[in-house]
Tab-separated table of C-alpha atoms and ligand atoms in Angstrom:
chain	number	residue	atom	x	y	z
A	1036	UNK	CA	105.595	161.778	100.949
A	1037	UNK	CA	107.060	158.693	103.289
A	1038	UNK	CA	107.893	156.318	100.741
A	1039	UNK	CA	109.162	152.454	102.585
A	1040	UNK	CA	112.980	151.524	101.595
A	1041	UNK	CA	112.097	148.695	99.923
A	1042	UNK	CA	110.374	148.673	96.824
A	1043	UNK	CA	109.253	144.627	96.301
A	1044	UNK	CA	108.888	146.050	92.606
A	1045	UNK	CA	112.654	146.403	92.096
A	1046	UNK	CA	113.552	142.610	91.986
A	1047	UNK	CA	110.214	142.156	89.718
A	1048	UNK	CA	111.431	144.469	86.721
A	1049	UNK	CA	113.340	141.879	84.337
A	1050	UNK	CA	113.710	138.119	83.886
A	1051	UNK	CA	117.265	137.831	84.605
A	1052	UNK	CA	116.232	139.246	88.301
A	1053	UNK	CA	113.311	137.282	89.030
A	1054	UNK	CA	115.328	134.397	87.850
A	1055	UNK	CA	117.979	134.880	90.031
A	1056	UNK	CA	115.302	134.558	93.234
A	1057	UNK	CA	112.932	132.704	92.093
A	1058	UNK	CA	112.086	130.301	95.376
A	1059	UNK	CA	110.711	127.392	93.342
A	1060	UNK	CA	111.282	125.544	90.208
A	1061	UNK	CA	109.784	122.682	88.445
A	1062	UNK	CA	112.431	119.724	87.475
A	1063	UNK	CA	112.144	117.156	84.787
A	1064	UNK	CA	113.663	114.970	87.860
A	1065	UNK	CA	110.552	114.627	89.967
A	1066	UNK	CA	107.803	113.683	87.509
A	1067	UNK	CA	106.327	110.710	86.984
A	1068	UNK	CA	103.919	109.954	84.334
A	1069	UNK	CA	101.028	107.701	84.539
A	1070	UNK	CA	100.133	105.307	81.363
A	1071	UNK	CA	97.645	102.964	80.727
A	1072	UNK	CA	98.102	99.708	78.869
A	1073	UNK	CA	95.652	97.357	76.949
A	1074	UNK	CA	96.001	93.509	75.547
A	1075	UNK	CA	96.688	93.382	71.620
A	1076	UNK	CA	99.355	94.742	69.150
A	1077	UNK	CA	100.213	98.334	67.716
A	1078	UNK	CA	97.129	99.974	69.666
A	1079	UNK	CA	97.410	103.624	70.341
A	1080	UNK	CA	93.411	104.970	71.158
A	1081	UNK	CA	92.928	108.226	71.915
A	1082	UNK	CA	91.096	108.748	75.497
A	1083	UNK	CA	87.604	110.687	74.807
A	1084	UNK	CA	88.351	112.014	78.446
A	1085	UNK	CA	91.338	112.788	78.955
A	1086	UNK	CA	92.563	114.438	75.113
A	1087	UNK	CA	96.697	113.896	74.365
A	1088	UNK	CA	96.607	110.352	76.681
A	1089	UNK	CA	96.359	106.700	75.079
A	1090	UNK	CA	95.896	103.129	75.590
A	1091	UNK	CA	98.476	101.701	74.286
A	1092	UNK	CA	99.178	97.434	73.682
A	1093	UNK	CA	102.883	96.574	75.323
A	1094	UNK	CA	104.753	97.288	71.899
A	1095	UNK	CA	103.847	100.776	71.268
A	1096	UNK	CA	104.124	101.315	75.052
A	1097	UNK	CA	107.832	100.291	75.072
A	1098	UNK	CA	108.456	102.998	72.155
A	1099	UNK	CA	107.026	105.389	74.643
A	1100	UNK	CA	108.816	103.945	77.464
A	1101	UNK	CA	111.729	104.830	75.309
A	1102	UNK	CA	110.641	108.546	74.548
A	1103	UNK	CA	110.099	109.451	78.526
A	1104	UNK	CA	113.562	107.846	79.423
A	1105	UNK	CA	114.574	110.068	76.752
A	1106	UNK	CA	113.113	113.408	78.034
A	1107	UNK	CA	114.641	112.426	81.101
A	1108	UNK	CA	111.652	111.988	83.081
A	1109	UNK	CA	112.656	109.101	85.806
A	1110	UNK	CA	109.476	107.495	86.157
A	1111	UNK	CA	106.369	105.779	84.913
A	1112	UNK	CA	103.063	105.022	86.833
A	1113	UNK	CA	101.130	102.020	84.938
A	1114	UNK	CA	97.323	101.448	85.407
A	1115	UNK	CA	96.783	97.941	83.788
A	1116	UNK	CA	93.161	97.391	81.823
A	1117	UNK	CA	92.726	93.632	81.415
A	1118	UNK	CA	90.749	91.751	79.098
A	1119	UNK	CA	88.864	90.054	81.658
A	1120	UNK	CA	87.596	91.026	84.591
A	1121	UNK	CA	86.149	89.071	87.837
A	1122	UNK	CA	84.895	88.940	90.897
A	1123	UNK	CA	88.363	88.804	92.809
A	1124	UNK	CA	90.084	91.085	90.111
A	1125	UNK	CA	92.526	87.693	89.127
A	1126	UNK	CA	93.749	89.832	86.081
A	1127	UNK	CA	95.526	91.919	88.580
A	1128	UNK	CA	97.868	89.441	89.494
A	1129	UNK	CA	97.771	86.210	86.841
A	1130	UNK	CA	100.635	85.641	85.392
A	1131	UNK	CA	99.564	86.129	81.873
A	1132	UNK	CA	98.506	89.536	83.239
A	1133	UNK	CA	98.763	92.903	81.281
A	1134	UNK	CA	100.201	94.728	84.315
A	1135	UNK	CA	103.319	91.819	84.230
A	1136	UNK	CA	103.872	91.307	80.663
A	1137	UNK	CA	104.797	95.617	79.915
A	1138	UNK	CA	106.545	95.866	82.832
A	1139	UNK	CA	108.936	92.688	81.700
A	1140	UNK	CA	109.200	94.481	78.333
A	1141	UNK	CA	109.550	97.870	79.242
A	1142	UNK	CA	112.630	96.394	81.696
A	1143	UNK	CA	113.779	94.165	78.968
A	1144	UNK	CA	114.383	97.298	76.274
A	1145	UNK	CA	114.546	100.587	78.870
A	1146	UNK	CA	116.035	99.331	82.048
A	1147	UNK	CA	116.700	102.996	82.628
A	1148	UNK	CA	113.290	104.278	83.218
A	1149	UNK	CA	111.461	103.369	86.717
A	1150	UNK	CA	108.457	101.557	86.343
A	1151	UNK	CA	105.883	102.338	88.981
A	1152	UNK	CA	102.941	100.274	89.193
A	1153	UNK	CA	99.495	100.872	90.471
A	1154	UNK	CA	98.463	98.226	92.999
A	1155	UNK	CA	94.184	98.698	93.232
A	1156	UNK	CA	91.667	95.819	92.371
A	1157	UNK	CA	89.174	98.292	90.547
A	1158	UNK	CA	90.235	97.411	86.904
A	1159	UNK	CA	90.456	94.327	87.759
A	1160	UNK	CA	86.988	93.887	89.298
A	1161	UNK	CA	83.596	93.226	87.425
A	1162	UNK	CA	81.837	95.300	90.044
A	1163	UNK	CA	84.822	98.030	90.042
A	1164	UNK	CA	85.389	98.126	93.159
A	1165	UNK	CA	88.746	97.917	94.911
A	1166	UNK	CA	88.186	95.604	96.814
A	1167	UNK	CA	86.789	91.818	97.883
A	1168	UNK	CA	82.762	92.302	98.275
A	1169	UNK	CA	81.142	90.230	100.925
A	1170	UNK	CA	77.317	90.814	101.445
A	1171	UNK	CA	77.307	93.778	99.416
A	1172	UNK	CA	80.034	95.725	101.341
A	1173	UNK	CA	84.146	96.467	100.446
A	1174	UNK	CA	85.515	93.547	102.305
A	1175	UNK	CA	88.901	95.029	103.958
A	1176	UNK	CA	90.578	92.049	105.456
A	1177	UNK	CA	89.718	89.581	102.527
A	1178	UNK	CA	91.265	92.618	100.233
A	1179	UNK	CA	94.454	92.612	101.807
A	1180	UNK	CA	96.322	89.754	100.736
A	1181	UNK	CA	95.032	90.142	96.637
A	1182	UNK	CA	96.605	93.199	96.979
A	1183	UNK	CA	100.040	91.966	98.486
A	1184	UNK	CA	99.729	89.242	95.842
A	1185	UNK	CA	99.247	91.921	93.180
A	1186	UNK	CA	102.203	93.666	94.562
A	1187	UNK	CA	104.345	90.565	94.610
A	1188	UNK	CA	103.538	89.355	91.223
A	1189	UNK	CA	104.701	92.904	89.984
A	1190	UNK	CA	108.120	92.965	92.263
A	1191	UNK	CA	108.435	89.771	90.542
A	1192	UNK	CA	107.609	91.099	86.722
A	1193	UNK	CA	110.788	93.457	87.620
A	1194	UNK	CA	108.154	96.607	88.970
A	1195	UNK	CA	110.980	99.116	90.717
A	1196	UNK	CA	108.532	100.713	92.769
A	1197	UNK	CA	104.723	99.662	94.043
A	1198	UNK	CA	101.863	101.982	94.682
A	1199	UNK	CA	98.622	100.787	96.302
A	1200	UNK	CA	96.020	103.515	95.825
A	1201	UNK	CA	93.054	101.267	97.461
A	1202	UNK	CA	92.896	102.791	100.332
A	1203	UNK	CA	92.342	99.648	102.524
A	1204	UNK	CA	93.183	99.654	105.966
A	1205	UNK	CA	96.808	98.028	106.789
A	1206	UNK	CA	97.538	97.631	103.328
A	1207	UNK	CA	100.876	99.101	103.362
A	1208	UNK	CA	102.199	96.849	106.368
A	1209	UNK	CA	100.152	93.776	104.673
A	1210	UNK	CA	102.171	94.089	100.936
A	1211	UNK	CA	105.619	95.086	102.939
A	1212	UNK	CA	105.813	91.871	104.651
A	1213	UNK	CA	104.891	89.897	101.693
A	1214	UNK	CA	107.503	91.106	99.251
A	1215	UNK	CA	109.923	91.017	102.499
A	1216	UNK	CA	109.316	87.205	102.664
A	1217	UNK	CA	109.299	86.897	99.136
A	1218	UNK	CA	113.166	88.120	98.996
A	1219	UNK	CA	111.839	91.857	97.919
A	1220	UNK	CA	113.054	93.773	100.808
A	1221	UNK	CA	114.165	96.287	98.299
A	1222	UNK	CA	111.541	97.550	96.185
A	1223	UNK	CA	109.853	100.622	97.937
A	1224	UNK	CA	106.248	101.495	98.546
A	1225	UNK	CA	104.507	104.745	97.498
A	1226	UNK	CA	101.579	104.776	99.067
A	1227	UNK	CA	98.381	106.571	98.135
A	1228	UNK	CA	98.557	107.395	101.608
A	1229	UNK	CA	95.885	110.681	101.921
A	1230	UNK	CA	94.051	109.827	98.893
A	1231	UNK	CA	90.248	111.354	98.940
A	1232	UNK	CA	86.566	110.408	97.401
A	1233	UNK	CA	87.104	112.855	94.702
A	1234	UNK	CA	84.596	113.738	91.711
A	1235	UNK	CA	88.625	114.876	89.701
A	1236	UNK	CA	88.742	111.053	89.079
A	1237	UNK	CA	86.243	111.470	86.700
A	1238	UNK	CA	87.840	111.194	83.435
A	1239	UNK	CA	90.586	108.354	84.543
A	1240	UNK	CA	87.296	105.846	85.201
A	1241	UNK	CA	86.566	106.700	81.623
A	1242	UNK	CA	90.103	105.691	80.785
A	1243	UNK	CA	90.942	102.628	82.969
A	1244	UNK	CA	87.229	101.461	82.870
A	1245	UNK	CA	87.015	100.974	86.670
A	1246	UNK	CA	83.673	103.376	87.497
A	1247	UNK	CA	82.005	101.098	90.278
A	1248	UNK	CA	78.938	99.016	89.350
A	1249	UNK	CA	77.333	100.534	92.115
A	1250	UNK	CA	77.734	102.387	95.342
A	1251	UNK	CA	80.927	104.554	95.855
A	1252	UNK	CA	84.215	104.684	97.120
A	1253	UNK	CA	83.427	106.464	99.843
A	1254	UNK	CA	83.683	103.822	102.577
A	1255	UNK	CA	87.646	103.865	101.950
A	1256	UNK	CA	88.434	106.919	100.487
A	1257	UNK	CA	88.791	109.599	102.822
A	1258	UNK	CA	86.101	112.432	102.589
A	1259	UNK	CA	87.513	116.004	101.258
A	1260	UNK	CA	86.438	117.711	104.401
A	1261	UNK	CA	89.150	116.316	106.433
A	1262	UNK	CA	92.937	117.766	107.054
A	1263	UNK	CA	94.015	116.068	110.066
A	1264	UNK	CA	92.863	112.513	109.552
A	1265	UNK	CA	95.309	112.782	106.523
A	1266	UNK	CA	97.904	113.495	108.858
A	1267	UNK	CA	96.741	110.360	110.675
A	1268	UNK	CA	96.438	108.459	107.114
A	1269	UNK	CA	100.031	109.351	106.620
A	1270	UNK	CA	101.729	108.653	109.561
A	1271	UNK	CA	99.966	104.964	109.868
A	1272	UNK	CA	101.119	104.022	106.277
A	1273	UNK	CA	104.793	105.600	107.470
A	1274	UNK	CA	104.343	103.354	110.420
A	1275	UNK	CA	104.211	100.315	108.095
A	1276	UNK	CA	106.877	101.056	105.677
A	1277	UNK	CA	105.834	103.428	103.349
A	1278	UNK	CA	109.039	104.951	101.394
A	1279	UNK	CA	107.150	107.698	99.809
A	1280	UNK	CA	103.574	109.209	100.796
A	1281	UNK	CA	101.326	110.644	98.867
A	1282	UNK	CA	98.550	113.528	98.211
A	1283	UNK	CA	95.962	112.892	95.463
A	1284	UNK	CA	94.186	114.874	94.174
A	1285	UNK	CA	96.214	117.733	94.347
A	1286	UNK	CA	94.802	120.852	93.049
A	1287	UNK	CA	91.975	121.504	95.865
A	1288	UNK	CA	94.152	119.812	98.592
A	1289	UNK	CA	97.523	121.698	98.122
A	1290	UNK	CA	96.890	122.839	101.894
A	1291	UNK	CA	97.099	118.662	102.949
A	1292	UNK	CA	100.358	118.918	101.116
A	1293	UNK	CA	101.583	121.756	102.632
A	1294	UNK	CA	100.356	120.153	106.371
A	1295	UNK	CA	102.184	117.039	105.954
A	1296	UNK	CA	105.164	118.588	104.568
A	1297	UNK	CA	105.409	120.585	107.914
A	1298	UNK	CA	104.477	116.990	109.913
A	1299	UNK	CA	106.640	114.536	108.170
A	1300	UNK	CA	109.951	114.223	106.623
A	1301	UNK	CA	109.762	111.717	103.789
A	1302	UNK	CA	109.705	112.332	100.182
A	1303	UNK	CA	105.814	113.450	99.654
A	1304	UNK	CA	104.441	112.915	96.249
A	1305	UNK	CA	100.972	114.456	95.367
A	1306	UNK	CA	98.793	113.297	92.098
A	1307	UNK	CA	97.556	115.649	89.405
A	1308	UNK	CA	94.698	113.710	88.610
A	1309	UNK	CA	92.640	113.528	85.720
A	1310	UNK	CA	90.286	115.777	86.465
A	1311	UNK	CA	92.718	118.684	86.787
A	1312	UNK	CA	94.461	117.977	83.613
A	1313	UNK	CA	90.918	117.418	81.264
A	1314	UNK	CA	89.844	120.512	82.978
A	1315	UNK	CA	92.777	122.421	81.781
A	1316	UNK	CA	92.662	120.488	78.113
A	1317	UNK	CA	89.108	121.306	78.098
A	1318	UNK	CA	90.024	125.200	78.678
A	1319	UNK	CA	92.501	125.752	76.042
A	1320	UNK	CA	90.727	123.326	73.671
A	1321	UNK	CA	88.024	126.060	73.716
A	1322	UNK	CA	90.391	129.202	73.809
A	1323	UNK	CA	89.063	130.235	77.193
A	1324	UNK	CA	93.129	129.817	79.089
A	1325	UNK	CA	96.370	129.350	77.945
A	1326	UNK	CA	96.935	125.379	78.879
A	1327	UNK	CA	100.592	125.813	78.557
A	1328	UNK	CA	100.659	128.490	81.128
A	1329	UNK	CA	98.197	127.351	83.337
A	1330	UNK	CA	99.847	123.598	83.389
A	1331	UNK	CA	102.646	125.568	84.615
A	1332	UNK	CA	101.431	127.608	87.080
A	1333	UNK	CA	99.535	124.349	88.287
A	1334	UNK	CA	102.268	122.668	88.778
A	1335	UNK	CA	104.151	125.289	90.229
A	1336	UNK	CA	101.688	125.754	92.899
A	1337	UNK	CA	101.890	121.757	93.749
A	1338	UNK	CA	105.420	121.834	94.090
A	1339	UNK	CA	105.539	125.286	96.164
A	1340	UNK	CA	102.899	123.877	98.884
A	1341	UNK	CA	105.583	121.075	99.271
A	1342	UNK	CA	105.560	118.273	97.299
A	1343	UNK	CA	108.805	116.696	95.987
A	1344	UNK	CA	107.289	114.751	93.230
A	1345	UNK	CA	104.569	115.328	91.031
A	1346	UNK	CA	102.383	112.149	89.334
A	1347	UNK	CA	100.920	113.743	85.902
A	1348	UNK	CA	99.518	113.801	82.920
A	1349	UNK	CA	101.281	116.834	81.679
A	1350	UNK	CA	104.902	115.004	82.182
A	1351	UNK	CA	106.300	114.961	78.970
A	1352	UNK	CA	104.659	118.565	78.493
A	1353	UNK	CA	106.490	120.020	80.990
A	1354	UNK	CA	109.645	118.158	80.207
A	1355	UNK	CA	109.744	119.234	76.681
A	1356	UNK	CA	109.017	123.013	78.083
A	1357	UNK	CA	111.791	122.634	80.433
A	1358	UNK	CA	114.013	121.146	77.508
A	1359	UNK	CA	113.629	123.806	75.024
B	1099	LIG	C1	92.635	103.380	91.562
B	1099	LIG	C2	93.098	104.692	91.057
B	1099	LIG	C3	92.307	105.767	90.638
B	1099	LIG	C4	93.182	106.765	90.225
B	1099	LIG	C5	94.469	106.281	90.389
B	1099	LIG	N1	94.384	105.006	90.924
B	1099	LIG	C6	90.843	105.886	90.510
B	1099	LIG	C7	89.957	105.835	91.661
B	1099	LIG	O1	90.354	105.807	92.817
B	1099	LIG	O2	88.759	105.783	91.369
B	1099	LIG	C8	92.772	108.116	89.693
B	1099	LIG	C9	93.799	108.812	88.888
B	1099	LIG	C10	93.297	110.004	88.157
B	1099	LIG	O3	92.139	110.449	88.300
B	1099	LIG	O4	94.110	110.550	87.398
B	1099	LIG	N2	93.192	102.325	90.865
């Protein structure tokens, strides 16, 4: 019986050799984990949505600050949820703002930890949407500087890193030259830069509060049946000073990842929304997976289709996992 020379088996039978050439890995190093804070003191509620993931007021948010730096996870991602909110989405950039005052404390008491801020008008805005509306439609151009004044007033909070996820056209170029004339030249962009109309957003409009009043987001958003307009997406937002690019969701669009990772060369982040970790919560809450492995595997898979960082939910998860 012909029998090939090499049996793929052989480098499969123990740990110690499928650890030795193993292709990917996950590192603590390139997560980033999103949190949402609220006005008032020592608040820590649950989200119904989105089980193990809080609002949290600025103090208890600083102790938490302090327990990612700890696990060694470089990064935060804040979504702001004001008190008030407008027609023009002014809590999004007021000086008083939620946004502002936790990223001044979580600089003031954890200047180790990154703090990434989320740069979108939609939990800002009474309608929810994320942007200006004029005669009933998203209002692009009238958008554009709110947003680079959002961005500002966060460079200027201490923010180390902005990310608009609005999806507005020439947003990136728009909130580059601001903080450039504002003395920011340094603080980098991560734009949202492929980021699609997605029902996995779901359980994060529960969270932030930001589920439009009416309509959609489809008029910005880019529909889920495209692949090379993200490559176009991408490269325009590269074009006007993007530092990092990113994928969201991430699960059902691991091959965008994998297409702009062949197209570009700068650090590509992709978002593991909150769809795809309530859907995994929801799983092992009822017995039906194993969440810890199938986090993993997730994860895995978003790294191995090419992306360098990962936005999610799971952070301190994984980096406890990784830890032990
Ligand atoms: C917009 C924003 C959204 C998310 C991140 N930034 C919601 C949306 O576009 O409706 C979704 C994140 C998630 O689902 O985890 N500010």
């Amino acid at each position: 019986m012909y029998f090939p020379a090499y049996r793929p088996r052989r480098m499969r039978e123990t740990e110690i050799l499928r650890r030795m050439v193993r292709e990917t890995r996950l590192s603590v190093d390139n997560l980033i984990y999103p949190l949402f804070v609220v006005h008032g003191k020592n608040v820590k509620n649950e989200i119904p949505s989105m089980p193990g993931t809080y609002h949290m007021s600025v103090d208890v948010l600083v102790e938490e600050a302090q327990e990612v730096a700890g696990l060694g996870i470089p990064a935060i991602m804040l979504f702001g949820i004001p008190n008030k909110k407008d027609e023009v989405g002014s809590g999004a950039y007021l000086d008083k703002g939620i946004i502002k005052q936790a990223v001044r404390a979580i600089k003031n008491k954890v200047a180790e930890l990154a703090v990434i801020t989320d740069v979108c008008l939609c939990e800002y805005t009474d309608h929810g949407h994320c942007g200006v509306i004029t005669d009933g439609r998203i209002d692009n151009d009238a958008t554009l500087p709110l947003l680079a004044q959002m961005a500002l007033s966060h460079a200027e909070a201490g923010a180390d890193m902005v990310a608009p996820s609005d999806m507005m056209d020439g947003r990136v170029g728009f909130i580059r030259d601001k903080l450039d004339k504002n003395g920011y030249t340094g603080t980098p962009i991560m734009s949202y830069a492929a980021k699609y109309a997605s029902s996995f957003y779901g359980p994060f409009r529960q969270a932030a509060l930001s589920a439009p009043a009416f309509g959609d987001r489809r008029s910005h958003q880019m529909d889920p049946a495209n692949a090379l307009e993200a490559i176009r997406e991408v490269g325009m937002d590269i074009d006007e000073g993007a530092d990092i690019v990113m994928v969201k969701p991430a699960l059902s669009y691991l091959d965008i990842i994998h297409r702009i990772k062949q197209v570009y060369d700068l650090p590509l982040a992709a978002y593991n929304v909150s769809g795809e970790y309530s859907m995994i919560k929801a799983g092992a809450n009822a017995g039906w997976i194993d969440g810890e492995k199938v986090m993993l595997e997730v994860l895995l898979s978003i790294k191995r289709a090419g992306a360098d960082i990962i936005l999610t939910y799971f952070a301190k998860e994984v980096a406890k996992l990784i830890h032990s």
